[in-house]
Every structure is written in C-alpha cells, then in structure tokens.
GROMACS .gro file of C-alpha atoms in nm:
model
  227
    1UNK     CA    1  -7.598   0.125  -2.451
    2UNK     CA    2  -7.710  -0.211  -2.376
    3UNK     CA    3  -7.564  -0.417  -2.117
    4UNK     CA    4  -7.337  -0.631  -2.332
    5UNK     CA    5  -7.207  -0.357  -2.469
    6UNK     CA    6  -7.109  -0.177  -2.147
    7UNK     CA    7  -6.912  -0.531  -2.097
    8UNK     CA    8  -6.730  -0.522  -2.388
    9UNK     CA    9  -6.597  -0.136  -2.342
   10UNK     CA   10  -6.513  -0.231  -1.982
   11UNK     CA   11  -6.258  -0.546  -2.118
   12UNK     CA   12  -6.137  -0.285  -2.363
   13UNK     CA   13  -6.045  -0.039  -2.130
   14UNK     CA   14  -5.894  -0.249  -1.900
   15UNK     CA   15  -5.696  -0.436  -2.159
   16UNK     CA   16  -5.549  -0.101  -2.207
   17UNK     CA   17  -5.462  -0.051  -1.864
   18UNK     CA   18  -5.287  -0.341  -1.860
   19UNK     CA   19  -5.124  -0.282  -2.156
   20UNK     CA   20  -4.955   0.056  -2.052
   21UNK     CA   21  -4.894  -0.123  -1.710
   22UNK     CA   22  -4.697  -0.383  -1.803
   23UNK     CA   23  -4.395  -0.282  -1.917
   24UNK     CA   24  -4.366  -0.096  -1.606
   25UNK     CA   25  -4.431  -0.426  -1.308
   26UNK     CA   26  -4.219  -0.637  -1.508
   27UNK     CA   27  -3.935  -0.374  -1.654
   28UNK     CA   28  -3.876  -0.257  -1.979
   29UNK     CA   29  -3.660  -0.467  -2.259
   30UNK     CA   30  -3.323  -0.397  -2.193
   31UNK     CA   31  -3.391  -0.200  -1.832
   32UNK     CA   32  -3.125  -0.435  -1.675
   33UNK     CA   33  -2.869  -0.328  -1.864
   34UNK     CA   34  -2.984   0.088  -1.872
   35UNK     CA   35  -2.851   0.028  -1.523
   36UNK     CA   36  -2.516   0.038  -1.619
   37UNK     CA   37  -2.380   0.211  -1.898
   38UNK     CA   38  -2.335   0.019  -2.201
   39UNK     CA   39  -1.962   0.184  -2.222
   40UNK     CA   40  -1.875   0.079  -1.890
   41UNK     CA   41  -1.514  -0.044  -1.893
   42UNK     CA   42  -1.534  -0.404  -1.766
   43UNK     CA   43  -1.205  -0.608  -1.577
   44UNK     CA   44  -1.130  -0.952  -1.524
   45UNK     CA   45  -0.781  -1.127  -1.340
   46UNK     CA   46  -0.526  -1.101  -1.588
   47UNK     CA   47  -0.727  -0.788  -1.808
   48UNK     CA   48  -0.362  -0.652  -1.938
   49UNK     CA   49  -0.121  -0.892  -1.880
   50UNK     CA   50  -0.034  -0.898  -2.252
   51UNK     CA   51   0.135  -0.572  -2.208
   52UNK     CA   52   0.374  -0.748  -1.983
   53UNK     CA   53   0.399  -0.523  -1.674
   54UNK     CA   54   0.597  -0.570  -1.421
   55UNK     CA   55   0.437  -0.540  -1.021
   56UNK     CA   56   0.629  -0.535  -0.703
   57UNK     CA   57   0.380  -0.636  -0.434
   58UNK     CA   58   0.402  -0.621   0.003
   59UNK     CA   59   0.214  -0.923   0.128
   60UNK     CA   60   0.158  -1.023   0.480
   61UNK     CA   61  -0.071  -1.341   0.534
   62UNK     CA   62  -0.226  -1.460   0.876
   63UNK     CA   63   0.023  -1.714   0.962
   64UNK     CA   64   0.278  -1.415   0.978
   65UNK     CA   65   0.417  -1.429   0.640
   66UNK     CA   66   0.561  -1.149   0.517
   67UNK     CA   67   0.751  -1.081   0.224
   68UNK     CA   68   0.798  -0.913  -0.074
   69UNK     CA   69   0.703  -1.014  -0.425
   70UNK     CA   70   0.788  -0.951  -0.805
   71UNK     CA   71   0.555  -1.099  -1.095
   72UNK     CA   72   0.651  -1.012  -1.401
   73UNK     CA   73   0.411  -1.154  -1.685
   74UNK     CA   74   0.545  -1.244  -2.045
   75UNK     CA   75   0.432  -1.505  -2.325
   76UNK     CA   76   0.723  -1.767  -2.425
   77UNK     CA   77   0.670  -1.900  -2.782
   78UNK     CA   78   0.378  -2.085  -2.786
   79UNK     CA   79   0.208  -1.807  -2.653
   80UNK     CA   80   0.096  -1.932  -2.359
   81UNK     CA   81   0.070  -1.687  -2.032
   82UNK     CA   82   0.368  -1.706  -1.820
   83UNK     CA   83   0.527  -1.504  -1.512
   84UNK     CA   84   0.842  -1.528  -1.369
   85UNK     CA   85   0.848  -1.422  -0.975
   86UNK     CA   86   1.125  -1.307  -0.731
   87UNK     CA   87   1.039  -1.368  -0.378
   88UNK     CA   88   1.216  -1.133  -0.118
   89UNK     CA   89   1.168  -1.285   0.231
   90UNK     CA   90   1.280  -1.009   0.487
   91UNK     CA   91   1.174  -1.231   0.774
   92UNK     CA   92   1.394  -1.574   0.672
   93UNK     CA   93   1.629  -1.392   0.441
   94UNK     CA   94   1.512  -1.624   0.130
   95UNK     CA   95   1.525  -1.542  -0.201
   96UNK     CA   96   1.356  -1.722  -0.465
   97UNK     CA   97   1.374  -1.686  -0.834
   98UNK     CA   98   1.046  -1.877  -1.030
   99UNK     CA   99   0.920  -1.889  -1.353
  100UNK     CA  100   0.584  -2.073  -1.416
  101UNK     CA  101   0.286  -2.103  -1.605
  102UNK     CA  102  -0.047  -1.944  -1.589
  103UNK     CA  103  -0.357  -2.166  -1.686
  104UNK     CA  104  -0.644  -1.993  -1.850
  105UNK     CA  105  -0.807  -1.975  -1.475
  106UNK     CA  106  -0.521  -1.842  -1.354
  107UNK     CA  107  -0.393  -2.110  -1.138
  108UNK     CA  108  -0.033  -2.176  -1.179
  109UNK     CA  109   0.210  -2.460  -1.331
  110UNK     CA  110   0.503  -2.667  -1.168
  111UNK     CA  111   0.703  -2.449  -0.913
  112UNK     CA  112   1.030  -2.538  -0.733
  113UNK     CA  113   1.012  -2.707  -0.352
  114UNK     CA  114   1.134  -2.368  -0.235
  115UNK     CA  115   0.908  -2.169  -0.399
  116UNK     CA  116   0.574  -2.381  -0.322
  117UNK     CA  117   0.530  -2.221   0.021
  118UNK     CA  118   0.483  -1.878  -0.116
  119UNK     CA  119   0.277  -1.973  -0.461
  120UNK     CA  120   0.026  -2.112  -0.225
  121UNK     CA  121   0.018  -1.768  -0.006
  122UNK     CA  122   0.028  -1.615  -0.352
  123UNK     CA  123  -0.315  -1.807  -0.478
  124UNK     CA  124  -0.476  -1.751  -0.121
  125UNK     CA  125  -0.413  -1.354  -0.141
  126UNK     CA  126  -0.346  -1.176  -0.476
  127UNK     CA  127  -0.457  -1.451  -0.696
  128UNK     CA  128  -0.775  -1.521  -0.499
  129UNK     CA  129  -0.947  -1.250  -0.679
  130UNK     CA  130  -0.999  -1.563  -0.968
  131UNK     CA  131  -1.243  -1.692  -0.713
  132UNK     CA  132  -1.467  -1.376  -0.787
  133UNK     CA  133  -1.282  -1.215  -1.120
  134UNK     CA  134  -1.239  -1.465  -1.338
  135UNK     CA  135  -1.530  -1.361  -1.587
  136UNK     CA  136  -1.572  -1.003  -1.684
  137UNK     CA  137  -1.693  -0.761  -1.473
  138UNK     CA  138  -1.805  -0.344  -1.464
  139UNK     CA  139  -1.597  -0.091  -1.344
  140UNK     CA  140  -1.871   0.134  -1.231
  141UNK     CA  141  -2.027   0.216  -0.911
  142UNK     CA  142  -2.308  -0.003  -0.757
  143UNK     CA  143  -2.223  -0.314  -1.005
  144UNK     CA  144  -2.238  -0.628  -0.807
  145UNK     CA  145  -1.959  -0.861  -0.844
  146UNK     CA  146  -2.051  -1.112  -0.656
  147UNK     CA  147  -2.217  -1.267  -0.382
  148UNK     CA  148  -2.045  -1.391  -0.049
  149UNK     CA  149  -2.138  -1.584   0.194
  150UNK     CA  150  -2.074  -1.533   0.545
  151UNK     CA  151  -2.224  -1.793   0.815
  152UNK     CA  152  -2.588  -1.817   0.756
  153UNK     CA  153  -2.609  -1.423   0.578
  154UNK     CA  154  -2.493  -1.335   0.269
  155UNK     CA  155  -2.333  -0.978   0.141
  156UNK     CA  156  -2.292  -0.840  -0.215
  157UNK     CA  157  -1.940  -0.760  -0.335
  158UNK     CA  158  -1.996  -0.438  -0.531
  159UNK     CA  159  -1.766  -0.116  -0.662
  160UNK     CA  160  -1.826   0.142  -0.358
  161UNK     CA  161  -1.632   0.351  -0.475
  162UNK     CA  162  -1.430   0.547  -0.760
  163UNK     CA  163  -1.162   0.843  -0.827
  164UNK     CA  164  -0.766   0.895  -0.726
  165UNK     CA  165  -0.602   0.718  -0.532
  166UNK     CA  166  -0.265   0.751  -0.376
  167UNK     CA  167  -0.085   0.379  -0.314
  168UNK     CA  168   0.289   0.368  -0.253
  169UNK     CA  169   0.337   0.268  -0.631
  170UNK     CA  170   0.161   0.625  -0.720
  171UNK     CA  171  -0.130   0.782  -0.757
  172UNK     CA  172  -0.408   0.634  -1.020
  173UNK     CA  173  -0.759   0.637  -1.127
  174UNK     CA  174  -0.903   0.324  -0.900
  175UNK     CA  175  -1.214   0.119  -0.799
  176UNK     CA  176  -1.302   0.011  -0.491
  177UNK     CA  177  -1.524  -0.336  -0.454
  178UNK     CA  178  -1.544  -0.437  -0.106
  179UNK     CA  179  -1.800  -0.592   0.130
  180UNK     CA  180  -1.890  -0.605   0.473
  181UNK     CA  181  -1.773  -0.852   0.765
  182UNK     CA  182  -1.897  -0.758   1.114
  183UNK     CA  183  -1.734  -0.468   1.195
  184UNK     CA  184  -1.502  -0.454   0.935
  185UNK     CA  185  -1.486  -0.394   0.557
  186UNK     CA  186  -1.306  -0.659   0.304
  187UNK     CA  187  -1.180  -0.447  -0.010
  188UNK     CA  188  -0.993  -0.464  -0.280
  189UNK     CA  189  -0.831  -0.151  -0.508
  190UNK     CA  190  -0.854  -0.255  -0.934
  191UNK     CA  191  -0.689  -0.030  -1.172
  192UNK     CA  192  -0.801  -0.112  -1.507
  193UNK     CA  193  -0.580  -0.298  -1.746
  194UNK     CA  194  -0.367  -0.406  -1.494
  195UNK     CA  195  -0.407  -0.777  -1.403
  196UNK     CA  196  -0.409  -0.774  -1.073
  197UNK     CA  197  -0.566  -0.589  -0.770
  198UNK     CA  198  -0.348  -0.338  -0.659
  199UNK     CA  199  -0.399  -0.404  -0.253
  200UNK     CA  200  -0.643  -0.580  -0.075
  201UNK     CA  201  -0.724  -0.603   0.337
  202UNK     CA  202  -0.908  -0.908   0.390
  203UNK     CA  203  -1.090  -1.000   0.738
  204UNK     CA  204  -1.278  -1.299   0.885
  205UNK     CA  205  -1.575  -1.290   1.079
  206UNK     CA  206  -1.382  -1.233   1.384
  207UNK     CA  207  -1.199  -0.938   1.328
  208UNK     CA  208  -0.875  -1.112   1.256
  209UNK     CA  209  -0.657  -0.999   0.933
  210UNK     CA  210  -0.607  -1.304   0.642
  211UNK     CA  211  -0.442  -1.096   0.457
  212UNK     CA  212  -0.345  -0.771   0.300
  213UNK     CA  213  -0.111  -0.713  -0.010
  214UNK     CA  214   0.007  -0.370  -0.194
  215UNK     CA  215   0.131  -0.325  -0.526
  216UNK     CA  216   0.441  -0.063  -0.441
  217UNK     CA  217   0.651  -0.072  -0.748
  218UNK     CA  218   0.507  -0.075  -1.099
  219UNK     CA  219   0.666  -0.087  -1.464
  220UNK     CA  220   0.466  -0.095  -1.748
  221UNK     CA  221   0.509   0.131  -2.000
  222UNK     CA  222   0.349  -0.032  -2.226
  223UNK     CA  223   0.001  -0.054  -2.024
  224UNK     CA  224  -0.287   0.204  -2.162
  225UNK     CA  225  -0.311   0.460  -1.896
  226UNK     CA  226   0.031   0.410  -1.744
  227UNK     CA  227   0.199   0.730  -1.835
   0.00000   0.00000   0.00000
C-alpha cells in the first residue's frame, strides 16, 4: 500500500471515530429531556384553581404579622379568575371580608383600604411563588426550578424531595423545592393541582425568618386527588 493510500484509510478511520464520538461529547437528540420523564406531572401558581377549592392558610411575616387567611377561588361570568378572602387577625382582632380579581400573572385587582395591608403580605408570602411558578414546571426530583441569587453566589431551586407528608390540613402526596441560605434551608411544600404552595419557611441571608405560611384547612372536593 502506497503512501497515499495509507492517508486516505487513516482520514477514514478517524472520520469514524468521530462519528461514533459525537453523539456522545455533545449529547444525544432529545438527552435533555430523557432526564426527566416525559410523563412527569408539571405545576404552575394557580394549576387547579378551576376546581374552586377552598384553603385556610397560617401566615406570619417578619414585621410580626400574623393572621389567619381564607382564599377561596371561583370564576364570575365572564370567566375571569377571581377569589374572595376572609382575613382573621388574632393579633388586632380585624376581620376582613375581600373579593378581587386575579390577573393572568397572578397579581391581584382593586382591594378595600382595610384589606391592602394584608394583600401586600399576601403577594410577598403565598403569592410570591409567581416570581418562580408562573410557567410550568416538573414535579420530579432533581428538576431545577429556578435559579436564585444570593449576594455575589447563586443556588438552584430544585424538588429535593418527594412522598407523604403530614401538614395540619392532612396528610398528602407532596414535593419539596427548596434551596440553600447560609445555614438554613428556604422550602416550599406543592401538592399538585392545588394552586398554591401548601407552607413555605423562608430565610434571609442572616438567619432571620421573612416568612412562613401553612395551608391548615382545605375543601375541595372537587380537586383530582382530594378524596
């Protein structure tokens, strides 16, 4: 075999090589998404709502707010997403009867002067999960949701965890996405087809507690998986 010759098997093998190798550096078609299961339930704020369950949450805020609140969610006639919330103020004795609306990113509509102080502690603590849950997202272990950033560092808000759980509404089949912060862990509990978190314990950098909320009374017997 001449020289030339030798050449040209040489290029042939190694196109070969390469050939078999590349799938492999830069990932097979559709690798990404063998990661998950393609039948992975997926959850977003509001994932439910249309089967109008009713949740009675505990919240406690860092500015020592603590009360009690009921969101109820219903359509009126135009369809459009509405609650209606009773506010239960142990502390000041208050209580607050609102119905508003809910705009397709989940912020809310007009609300009473009464009622503004706790629809703003309501968006900063069980309706901040928009902020990360607004878009779909998978309900299965390792899934990232999101990335947060904390001082110069960054940390990945993923599901760590999956099974029963017991909360004081009962126990249910819950996920766990959470992320660290110093020495502490920021989590929050999602129950599919239920629109909102179930509880969340939220920490700054410091140590201190923003906030923590708990879903403790729940009717919806209309929800899949309720019963």
């Amino acid at each position: 075999m001449n020289s030339k010759a030798k050449i040209g098997v040489i290029i042939l093998i190694s196109a070969a090589v390469v050939g078999l190798l590349y799938p492999i550096l830069i990932g097979l078609p559709g690798q990404d998404e063998n990661i998950i299961p393609r039948d992975a339930s997926k959850w977003h704020i509001g994932k439910g709502a249309e089967y109008n369950p009713t949740m009675l949450y505990d919240v406690i805020s860092a500015d020592g707010a603590k009360f009690s609140a009921k969101i109820g969610f219903f359509n009126d006639i135009s369809t459009k997403q509405m609650i209606f919330v009773q506010i239960d103020d142990s502390v000041t004795g208050q209580k607050i009867d609102q119905r508003t609306s809910l705009s397709s990113a989940y912020t809310f509509g007009k609300v009473s002067e009464e009622a503004t102080p706790y629809f703003q502690i309501l968006d900063k603590t069980i309706f901040a999960i928009r902020d990360i849950a607004l878009e779909e997202k998978y309900l299965v272990k390792k899934a990232v949701w999101d990335t947060v950033f904390i001082g110069a560092s960054t940390q990945d808000l993923t599901v760590t965890d999956h099974g029963k759980i017991s909360f004081a509404f009962g126990s249910v089949d819950a996920f766990t996405v959470s992320y660290k912060i110093g020495n502490n862990e920021n989590k929050f509990w999602i129950v599919d087809n239920l629109p909102l978190p179930v509880r969340a314990e939220v920490y700054d950098i410091d140590g201190n507690l923003q906030y923590s909320y708990e879903l403790t009374s729940l009717l919806a017997p209309l929800t899949p998986g309720s019963s």
